Amino acid sequence: MSDAPGPGFDDLTRDIADVPAVEVITTVAVHLMSAAAVNLGLAEEGAEHKDLDEARKLIQALAGLVTASATEISSFHAAPLRDGLKSLQLAFREASIVPDEPGKGPGEKFTGPVYG
């Protein structure tokens, strides 16, 4: 085992000023998608973490972020985020005992009605 000090915190982190906005936006979107998927029961543990109330909140926030930022981050970045969002919205509807009416599901006030 070496007694030499390892890299400092400053060496291991990027200055936030150096991170492009598109990277921050897409990273946040991916975190929201991942958390929503877990709360929809789509993770390995499945139903153990299923919480549709939490999933609804996360999908709503994701929809707002994707909709508001789409014109700023270009279609190249926005299209996969929209696809992921739609998949989560459909998974939410499928997981619900009493599905929301089209246009009333999570995020649909931003995206419009989502159909399979």
Short mmCIF file of C-alpha atoms in Angstrom, two decimals:
data_model
loop_
_atom_site.label_atom_id
_atom_site.label_comp_id
_atom_site.label_asym_id
_atom_site.label_seq_id
_atom_site.Cartn_x
_atom_site.Cartn_y
_atom_site.Cartn_z
CA MET A 1 0.00 0.00 0.00
CA SER A 2 1.41 3.37 -0.99
CA ASP A 3 1.63 6.30 1.40
CA ALA A 4 1.53 8.79 -1.49
CA PRO A 5 -1.60 10.93 -1.40
CA GLY A 6 -4.12 10.24 -4.13
CA PRO A 7 -5.60 12.85 -6.41
CA GLY A 8 -7.44 15.64 -4.63
CA PHE A 9 -11.12 16.38 -4.93
CA ASP A 10 -10.42 19.22 -7.35
CA ASP A 11 -8.53 16.81 -9.61
CA LEU A 12 -11.46 14.39 -9.71
CA THR A 13 -14.22 16.84 -10.51
CA ARG A 14 -14.97 18.93 -13.54
CA ASP A 15 -15.60 22.58 -13.07
CA ILE A 16 -19.32 23.00 -13.74
CA ALA A 17 -18.48 26.02 -15.88
CA ASP A 18 -16.69 23.64 -18.28
CA VAL A 19 -19.72 21.37 -18.75
CA PRO A 20 -21.82 22.24 -21.82
CA ALA A 21 -25.50 22.93 -21.12
CA VAL A 22 -26.61 20.10 -23.41
CA GLU A 23 -24.60 17.65 -21.29
CA VAL A 24 -26.14 18.91 -18.05
CA ILE A 25 -29.66 18.73 -19.50
CA THR A 26 -29.26 15.24 -20.96
CA THR A 27 -27.61 13.94 -17.78
CA VAL A 28 -30.47 15.22 -15.64
CA ALA A 29 -32.99 13.74 -18.09
CA VAL A 30 -31.30 10.33 -17.97
CA HIS A 31 -31.35 10.40 -14.15
CA LEU A 32 -35.07 11.25 -14.19
CA MET A 33 -35.71 8.44 -16.69
CA SER A 34 -33.79 5.92 -14.62
CA ALA A 35 -35.55 6.86 -11.40
CA ALA A 36 -38.95 6.75 -13.11
CA ALA A 37 -38.20 3.30 -14.54
CA VAL A 38 -37.27 1.99 -11.10
CA ASN A 39 -40.46 3.43 -9.62
CA LEU A 40 -42.49 1.83 -12.41
CA GLY A 41 -41.12 -1.55 -11.33
CA LEU A 42 -38.96 -1.95 -14.44
CA ALA A 43 -35.70 -2.55 -12.55
CA GLU A 44 -34.29 -6.00 -11.72
CA GLU A 45 -36.01 -5.99 -8.33
CA GLY A 46 -39.30 -5.17 -10.07
CA ALA A 47 -42.23 -4.70 -7.75
CA GLU A 48 -39.97 -4.22 -4.70
CA HIS A 49 -39.42 -0.57 -5.67
CA LYS A 50 -42.69 0.11 -7.49
CA ASP A 51 -44.22 3.43 -6.49
CA LEU A 52 -46.51 4.95 -9.11
CA ASP A 53 -46.92 8.21 -7.20
CA GLU A 54 -43.15 8.75 -7.30
CA ALA A 55 -43.02 7.64 -10.95
CA ARG A 56 -45.73 10.16 -11.87
CA LYS A 57 -43.74 13.02 -10.32
CA LEU A 58 -40.54 12.00 -12.09
CA ILE A 59 -42.24 11.59 -15.47
CA GLN A 60 -43.93 14.97 -15.05
CA ALA A 61 -40.57 16.63 -14.31
CA LEU A 62 -38.93 14.81 -17.22
CA ALA A 63 -41.67 15.93 -19.60
CA GLY A 64 -41.27 19.54 -18.54
CA LEU A 65 -37.49 19.40 -18.94
CA VAL A 66 -37.58 17.67 -22.34
CA THR A 67 -40.31 19.93 -23.70
CA ALA A 68 -38.71 23.15 -22.46
CA SER A 69 -35.21 22.27 -23.60
CA ALA A 70 -35.90 20.51 -26.91
CA THR A 71 -35.33 23.56 -29.08
CA GLU A 72 -32.14 24.40 -27.18
CA ILE A 73 -30.44 21.00 -27.35
CA SER A 74 -31.20 20.08 -31.00
CA SER A 75 -33.15 17.17 -32.41
CA PHE A 76 -30.07 14.96 -32.21
CA HIS A 77 -30.25 15.07 -28.41
CA ALA A 78 -33.97 15.71 -27.94
CA ALA A 79 -35.33 12.84 -30.07
CA PRO A 80 -34.00 9.99 -27.87
CA LEU A 81 -35.18 11.83 -24.77
CA ARG A 82 -38.67 12.17 -26.26
CA ASP A 83 -38.67 8.46 -27.15
CA GLY A 84 -37.65 7.51 -23.62
CA LEU A 85 -40.28 9.81 -22.16
CA LYS A 86 -43.01 8.30 -24.33
CA SER A 87 -41.95 4.79 -23.32
CA LEU A 88 -42.17 5.73 -19.65
CA GLN A 89 -45.58 7.36 -20.16
CA LEU A 90 -46.88 4.20 -21.84
CA ALA A 91 -45.35 2.00 -19.14
CA PHE A 92 -47.04 4.16 -16.50
CA ARG A 93 -50.41 3.72 -18.19
CA GLU A 94 -49.85 -0.04 -18.41
CA ALA A 95 -48.80 -0.26 -14.74
CA SER A 96 -51.80 1.69 -13.48
CA ILE A 97 -54.77 -0.23 -12.14
CA VAL A 98 -57.05 2.54 -13.40
CA PRO A 99 -55.20 4.17 -16.29
CA ASP A 100 -55.46 7.92 -16.80
CA GLU A 101 -57.45 9.12 -19.78
CA PRO A 102 -55.30 10.07 -22.78
CA GLY A 103 -54.03 13.58 -22.16
CA LYS A 104 -54.33 13.25 -18.38
CA GLY A 105 -51.32 11.00 -17.69
CA PRO A 106 -48.01 12.15 -16.26
CA GLY A 107 -46.32 14.72 -18.48
CA GLU A 108 -49.12 14.77 -21.03
CA LYS A 109 -49.94 18.40 -20.29
CA PHE A 110 -46.52 19.08 -21.88
CA THR A 111 -46.43 16.37 -24.56
CA GLY A 112 -50.07 15.99 -25.46
CA PRO A 113 -51.87 12.64 -25.33
CA VAL A 114 -49.66 9.58 -25.65
CA TYR A 115 -50.95 6.54 -27.51
CA GLY A 116 -49.32 3.14 -27.94
#
